[in-house]
Amino acid sequence: MNDLQTRIHIQRAYKLLDASDPFNADIEARKALKVSPRNPDVLRVLGSIAAMKNDLAEAASYFKKTIALRPREPILQWELARVRSSQGQLDEAIACYEKALKLSPGFHRAITGKAQVLEVRGEYDEARAVLQPFIDEGTESSGMAVVYIRIEQHDGEYEAGIERAARHLADPEVDPVAKVHLYRLQARAYERLGRYDAAFAAYEQSNQSMAVPFRRKEYRERIDALIATFSAQNMPQLKRSRIRSERPIFIACMPRSGSTLVEQIVQSHPKAYGAGEITTLERIVATLQESIESFQTYPACVADLTETHLDRLAKSYLDALRRLDRTATRVTNKNLGNYQQLAMIELLFPEARVIHIHRDPMDNCFSCFIAALSPAQAPFTADLAQMGFAYREYQRLMEHWHEVLSIPILDVSYEALVAEPEPWIRKIIDFCGLEWDDRCLHFHESGRDVITLSYDQVRRPIYKTAIKRYEKYDEFLGPLRAALAGEDAADAT
């Protein structure tokens, strides 16, 4: 009976993962964990859930436990390698891929992963050499093609990449994830060749390949609830944690606003650590009602928070930071949902600092549209009108936070940072309460690996090519412009 229950919960968890719903998947998987705490299938699905939530340390822990129980399965080494790569632990990722290949020499996904890590490190010749035998034989997988096209684009071979992508996209059984990236790589190549109509069409196809429903009515209601709960009248009445710590630094912004750039600047300081898009705060909020045994859902349940509750939750967050780094006096969190959690941040950490990055709305929204962001994290980015709607809601919430919060918020204009880096970098470091260090001006030389959509950018000094990029596509952006102007008011479900 226990085995049957376990299998049912695991199947439900994977279905929820396929629907980009990691939080409900986690609930199902933990039901299985209670029944079968040492079942490797349970540990594996928990690792996959943690990876989707970007809780990479937890994901690595689950995959390592699974490998200990099933050391001969190459797929598990591959899954751990992907997590290590996302953590920026590229040497460890390579080692895991090589272990997978030792167990299964022809394992395409491990070959692809190894080549991708080499490409991320800028070792283009080595990455090409890993893939070349399959390219020459015409047996490359669609995932291999994605990495190889990136290498071709680095070498200026745009037409070849367009043709290679088209061949794989013509395959009705092309891998769905690779399909998204193949369209996006085609779009980048068309853009480099000045063929903006073809580029925009490819970006649209990339988004359509991964689109999930975005319920704008629910999104607006969530913002309404945050504003009503954390109102100017309510904020003074809510309890605060008694734990005082200046260690947490929160970066809040829409996706593609420059959060990776700002985190790289801060973590180039020897007393700072960049934790990336950690989900610890997100998980605290998601489980708050259950954690404090409230009859109200979030955010209304914050009225039931006591100082003891807040102390416990704040300590759990600081403990998570300590597991990531024990020595840094400042640790950044750039989770994409931080802008919705600023009031909770104040309740948990009255001495926390928030760096809010804002960017030209047209540039910001267009950058999201072409970036192939995770639907689980940003479901609104696949459609221009939905993107504009979400951006207006973000602006509305940030205006409210500025009116009601007491914690310090540094507003950083992406355009100003790019135009005059040094004064803004000095201002950011000073705001974090750190003494000046010249290494912060040379953040791109820090030697720390970064694996985000911006990985090819943070290896370079600050650049200005992303500013006004949308203007090349202006004729296609009418729906975005209308939504940003508030002219697209329909409530889609």
XYZ file of N, CA and C in Angstrom, residues 135-270:
408
model
N 28.315 16.587 -35.204
C 27.956 17.513 -36.281
C 28.391 16.933 -37.626
N 29.622 16.410 -37.666
C 30.148 15.846 -38.921
C 29.322 14.648 -39.393
N 28.839 13.864 -38.439
C 28.048 12.675 -38.788
C 26.581 13.006 -39.036
N 26.177 14.237 -38.673
C 24.768 14.606 -38.793
C 23.889 13.926 -37.771
N 24.478 13.535 -36.636
C 23.726 12.810 -35.603
C 23.516 13.647 -34.346
N 23.776 14.944 -34.444
C 23.633 15.769 -33.239
C 22.169 15.865 -32.809
N 21.952 15.891 -31.501
C 20.608 16.113 -30.965
C 20.262 17.593 -31.091
N 18.998 17.928 -30.874
C 18.604 19.336 -30.934
C 19.283 20.144 -29.831
N 19.517 19.506 -28.669
C 20.242 20.194 -27.600
C 21.676 20.487 -27.994
N 22.329 19.524 -28.648
C 23.684 19.760 -29.157
C 23.679 20.904 -30.166
N 22.662 20.927 -31.018
C 22.578 21.981 -32.030
C 22.493 23.355 -31.384
N 21.756 23.470 -30.284
C 21.638 24.758 -29.585
C 23.016 25.265 -29.171
N 23.806 24.399 -28.538
C 25.138 24.815 -28.080
C 26.036 25.118 -29.273
N 25.976 24.286 -30.293
C 26.845 24.483 -31.461
C 26.504 25.789 -32.172
N 25.223 26.122 -32.265
C 24.830 27.381 -32.910
C 25.338 28.578 -32.109
N 25.320 28.473 -30.786
C 25.887 29.555 -29.968
C 27.362 29.761 -30.301
N 28.065 28.661 -30.472
C 29.485 28.753 -30.831
C 29.626 29.382 -32.214
N 28.790 28.956 -33.153
C 28.826 29.535 -34.499
C 28.559 31.036 -34.450
N 27.606 31.447 -33.640
C 27.294 32.874 -33.551
C 28.457 33.650 -32.944
N 29.124 33.059 -31.961
C 30.310 33.711 -31.394
C 31.360 33.933 -32.466
N 31.449 33.001 -33.406
C 32.435 33.093 -34.486
C 31.893 33.817 -35.719
N 30.698 34.406 -35.606
C 30.132 35.180 -36.710
C 29.507 34.360 -37.815
N 29.239 33.080 -37.562
C 28.682 32.190 -38.593
C 27.150 32.174 -38.483
N 26.521 33.312 -38.778
C 25.083 33.465 -38.530
C 24.219 32.658 -39.493
N 24.522 32.701 -40.771
C 23.704 31.988 -41.757
C 23.723 30.481 -41.500
N 24.894 29.966 -41.163
C 25.000 28.526 -40.882
C 24.120 28.143 -39.699
N 24.106 28.998 -38.682
C 23.280 28.724 -37.508
C 21.801 28.767 -37.816
N 21.392 29.720 -38.661
C 19.979 29.808 -39.056
C 19.545 28.528 -39.754
N 20.371 28.047 -40.666
C 20.041 26.826 -41.415
C 20.015 25.604 -40.495
N 20.974 25.534 -39.579
C 21.022 24.385 -38.665
C 19.779 24.381 -37.773
N 19.416 25.545 -37.260
C 18.220 25.630 -36.421
C 16.977 25.221 -37.203
N 16.880 25.671 -38.456
C 15.709 25.345 -39.281
C 15.577 23.840 -39.487
N 16.698 23.152 -39.669
C 16.648 21.694 -39.869
C 16.067 21.002 -38.640
N 16.496 21.437 -37.478
C 16.002 20.798 -36.257
C 14.560 21.200 -35.963
N 14.197 22.444 -36.256
C 12.823 22.887 -36.017
C 11.834 22.189 -36.942
N 12.312 21.701 -38.078
C 11.443 20.972 -39.013
C 11.107 19.569 -38.516
N 11.831 19.106 -37.498
C 11.591 17.780 -36.933
C 10.386 17.854 -35.989
N 9.306 17.142 -36.268
C 8.123 17.222 -35.392
C 8.383 16.712 -33.980
N 9.469 15.970 -33.783
C 9.781 15.442 -32.457
C 10.919 16.211 -31.785
N 11.171 17.436 -32.234
C 12.226 18.238 -31.633
C 11.945 18.433 -30.144
N 12.997 18.403 -29.343
C 12.858 18.593 -27.901
C 12.201 19.947 -27.618
N 11.161 20.001 -26.779
C 10.433 21.258 -26.548
C 11.301 22.383 -25.992
N 12.224 22.044 -25.090
C 13.099 23.079 -24.531
C 14.058 23.588 -25.597
N 14.636 22.661 -26.359
C 15.541 23.067 -27.442
C 14.806 23.919 -28.470
N 13.548 23.600 -28.714
C 12.751 24.350 -29.693
C 12.703 25.832 -29.341
N 12.480 26.136 -28.078
C 12.444 27.531 -27.619
C 13.762 28.223 -27.941
N 14.865 27.553 -27.631
C 16.179 28.174 -27.816
C 16.580 28.243 -29.284
N 16.159 27.275 -30.069
C 16.477 27.316 -31.501
C 15.810 28.517 -32.171
N 14.554 28.764 -31.851
C 13.884 29.951 -32.397
C 14.584 31.227 -31.928
N 14.964 31.243 -30.667
C 15.610 32.438 -30.124
C 16.974 32.671 -30.775
N 17.711 31.605 -31.018
C 19.002 31.742 -31.687
C 18.826 32.201 -33.128
N 17.799 31.704 -33.791
C 17.491 32.212 -35.127
C 17.224 33.717 -35.072
N 16.437 34.127 -34.086
C 16.095 35.547 -33.958
C 17.339 36.399 -33.755
N 18.244 35.933 -32.899
C 19.475 36.698 -32.655
C 20.306 36.818 -33.927
N 20.344 35.739 -34.691
C 21.111 35.773 -35.944
C 20.478 36.736 -36.940
N 19.159 36.665 -37.080
C 18.473 37.592 -37.987
C 18.712 39.041 -37.561
N 18.710 39.273 -36.253
C 18.947 40.633 -35.754
C 20.343 41.108 -36.124
N 21.331 40.249 -35.951
C 22.705 40.624 -36.309
C 22.831 40.917 -37.801
N 21.991 40.265 -38.596
C 22.025 40.464 -40.049
C 21.122 41.613 -40.494
N 20.476 42.279 -39.527
C 19.618 43.418 -39.850
C 18.255 43.043 -40.389
N 17.850 41.799 -40.239
C 16.556 41.327 -40.752
C 15.554 41.296 -39.585
N 15.082 42.486 -39.205
C 14.313 42.623 -37.972
C 12.917 42.012 -38.066
N 12.323 41.994 -39.248
C 11.011 41.361 -39.374
C 11.111 39.856 -39.118
N 12.131 39.225 -39.687
C 12.340 37.790 -39.461
C 12.725 37.524 -38.009
N 13.518 38.424 -37.428
C 13.923 38.260 -36.029
C 12.705 38.311 -35.113
N 11.833 39.295 -35.325
C 10.654 39.411 -34.459
C 9.755 38.182 -34.599
N 9.583 37.707 -35.818
C 8.759 36.508 -36.030
C 9.334 35.310 -35.278
N 10.656 35.179 -35.275
C 11.289 34.063 -34.563
C 11.142 34.222 -33.052
N 11.269 35.461 -32.546
C 11.048 35.686 -31.115
C 9.617 35.313 -30.732
N 8.656 35.674 -31.569
C 7.263 35.317 -31.286
C 7.081 33.802 -31.246
N 7.698 33.101 -32.192
C 7.580 31.642 -32.217
C 8.233 31.015 -30.989
N 9.348 31.594 -30.545
C 10.008 31.104 -29.336
C 9.071 31.221 -28.141
N 8.416 32.373 -28.007
C 7.499 32.580 -26.888
C 6.279 31.680 -26.976
N 5.735 31.524 -28.166
C 4.558 30.673 -28.332
C 4.873 29.219 -27.997
N 6.133 28.834 -28.168
C 6.537 27.450 -27.897
C 6.503 27.111 -26.418
N 6.554 28.122 -25.555
C 6.621 27.835 -24.118
C 5.562 28.578 -23.323
N 4.618 29.239 -23.993
C 3.638 30.060 -23.296
C 2.763 29.220 -22.370
N 2.480 29.769 -21.188
C 1.516 29.183 -20.257
C 0.474 30.259 -19.966
N -0.714 29.873 -19.511
C -1.744 30.886 -19.253
C -1.288 31.892 -18.195
N -1.518 33.164 -18.473
C -1.270 34.221 -17.490
C -2.617 34.808 -17.100
N -2.970 34.665 -15.833
C -4.271 35.115 -15.356
C -4.126 36.525 -14.781
N -4.351 37.499 -15.649
C -4.083 38.872 -15.230
C -5.026 39.326 -14.119
N -6.266 38.833 -14.098
C -7.193 39.217 -13.035
C -6.649 38.780 -11.678
N -6.140 37.549 -11.602
C -5.564 37.057 -10.350
C -4.307 37.849 -9.982
N -3.521 38.203 -10.988
C -2.298 38.972 -10.741
C -2.651 40.332 -10.151
N -3.647 41.006 -10.741
C -4.057 42.316 -10.224
C -4.626 42.187 -8.816
N -5.419 41.146 -8.583
C -5.994 40.946 -7.249
C -4.906 40.714 -6.207
N -3.827 40.026 -6.606
C -2.710 39.814 -5.681
C -2.052 41.140 -5.317
N -1.834 41.998 -6.321
C -1.247 43.313 -6.047
C -2.190 44.139 -5.183
N -3.490 44.095 -5.490
C -4.484 44.809 -4.676
C -4.417 44.353 -3.219
N -4.309 43.041 -3.015
C -4.280 42.495 -1.658
C -3.035 42.944 -0.903
N -1.895 42.978 -1.585
C -0.664 43.450 -0.937
C -0.801 44.911 -0.524
N -1.349 45.730 -1.399
C -1.496 47.156 -1.101
C -2.479 47.368 0.050
N -3.577 46.605 0.060
C -4.574 46.757 1.120
C -4.059 46.251 2.465
N -3.352 45.132 2.442
C -2.855 44.546 3.693
C -1.740 45.380 4.297
N -0.790 45.772 3.462
C 0.351 46.560 3.941
C 0.095 48.041 3.651
N -1.005 48.546 4.167
C -1.396 49.934 3.926
C -0.672 50.866 4.892
N -0.785 52.161 4.622
C -0.172 53.157 5.516
C -0.768 53.060 6.916
N -2.040 52.666 7.002
C -2.685 52.532 8.311
C -2.243 51.260 9.026
N -2.046 50.174 8.261
C -1.734 48.884 8.879
C -0.266 48.702 9.225
N 0.635 49.256 8.418
C 2.065 48.984 8.610
C 2.554 49.295 10.025
N 2.174 50.427 10.634
C 2.672 50.696 11.994
C 2.153 49.699 13.031
N 1.039 49.031 12.733
C 0.442 48.108 13.697
C 1.047 46.707 13.631
N 1.699 46.396 12.527
C 2.239 45.048 12.351
C 3.522 44.863 13.154
N 3.696 43.652 13.689
C 4.885 43.348 14.483
C 6.121 43.270 13.590
N 7.298 43.480 14.221
C 8.589 43.336 13.547
C 9.426 42.294 14.291
N 10.305 41.663 13.551
C 11.265 40.754 14.176
C 12.185 41.528 15.106
N 12.616 40.863 16.182
C 13.582 41.487 17.095
C 15.019 41.179 16.691
N 15.177 40.364 15.649
C 16.521 40.029 15.167
C 17.042 41.177 14.325
N 18.219 41.640 14.659
C 18.820 42.752 13.935
C 20.006 42.233 13.128
N 19.925 42.400 11.831
C 21.010 41.953 10.957
C 21.064 42.839 9.730
N 22.268 43.280 9.401
C 22.481 44.047 8.177
C 22.964 43.147 7.034
N 23.042 41.865 7.311
C 23.593 40.950 6.311
C 22.740 40.848 5.041
N 21.424 40.758 5.146
C 20.637 40.586 3.914
C 20.554 41.868 3.086
N 20.845 41.746 1.813
C 20.629 42.809 0.824
C 19.667 42.236 -0.212
N 18.581 42.936 -0.464
C 17.586 42.456 -1.423
C 17.593 43.342 -2.664
N 17.696 42.707 -3.815
C 17.624 43.408 -5.098
C 16.228 43.173 -5.657
N 15.509 44.266 -5.907
C 14.117 44.174 -6.352
C 13.963 44.861 -7.695
N 13.323 44.170 -8.632
C 13.112 44.754 -9.956
C 12.293 43.792 -10.790
N 11.893 44.249 -11.965
C 11.330 43.336 -12.952
C 12.474 42.528 -13.561
N 12.164 41.376 -14.164
C 13.227 40.654 -14.872
C 13.868 41.536 -15.936
N 15.131 41.267 -16.231
C 15.872 41.937 -17.310
C 16.040 43.431 -17.059
N 16.198 43.794 -15.778
C 16.395 45.208 -15.433
C 17.830 45.532 -15.052
N 18.669 44.508 -14.904
C 20.045 44.733 -14.493
C 20.386 44.139 -13.145
N 19.575 43.186 -12.660
C 19.839 42.607 -11.340
C 21.144 41.824 -11.313
N 21.455 41.111 -12.397
C 22.718 40.369 -12.449
C 23.898 41.323 -12.411
N 23.797 42.418 -13.130
C 24.856 43.426 -13.141
C 25.082 43.980 -11.744
N 24.010 44.377 -11.057
C 24.151 44.965 -9.725
C 24.679 43.934 -8.735
N 24.201 42.694 -8.820
C 24.716 41.672 -7.909
C 26.204 41.431 -8.152
N 26.629 41.414 -9.415
C 28.045 41.235 -9.715
C 28.882 42.372 -9.128
N 28.365 43.586 -9.203
C 29.074 44.733 -8.631
C 29.251 44.545 -7.131
N 28.169 44.188 -6.440
C 28.231 44.038 -4.982
C 29.123 42.863 -4.599
N 28.964 41.715 -5.273
C 29.714 40.531 -4.850
C 31.190 40.592 -5.247
N 31.569 41.580 -6.057
C 32.996 41.752 -6.328
C 33.715 42.346 -5.122
N 32.945 42.850 -4.144
C 33.534 43.312 -2.884
C 33.936 42.092 -2.054
N 35.111 42.098 -1.452
C 35.575 40.903 -0.728
C 34.725 40.523 0.482
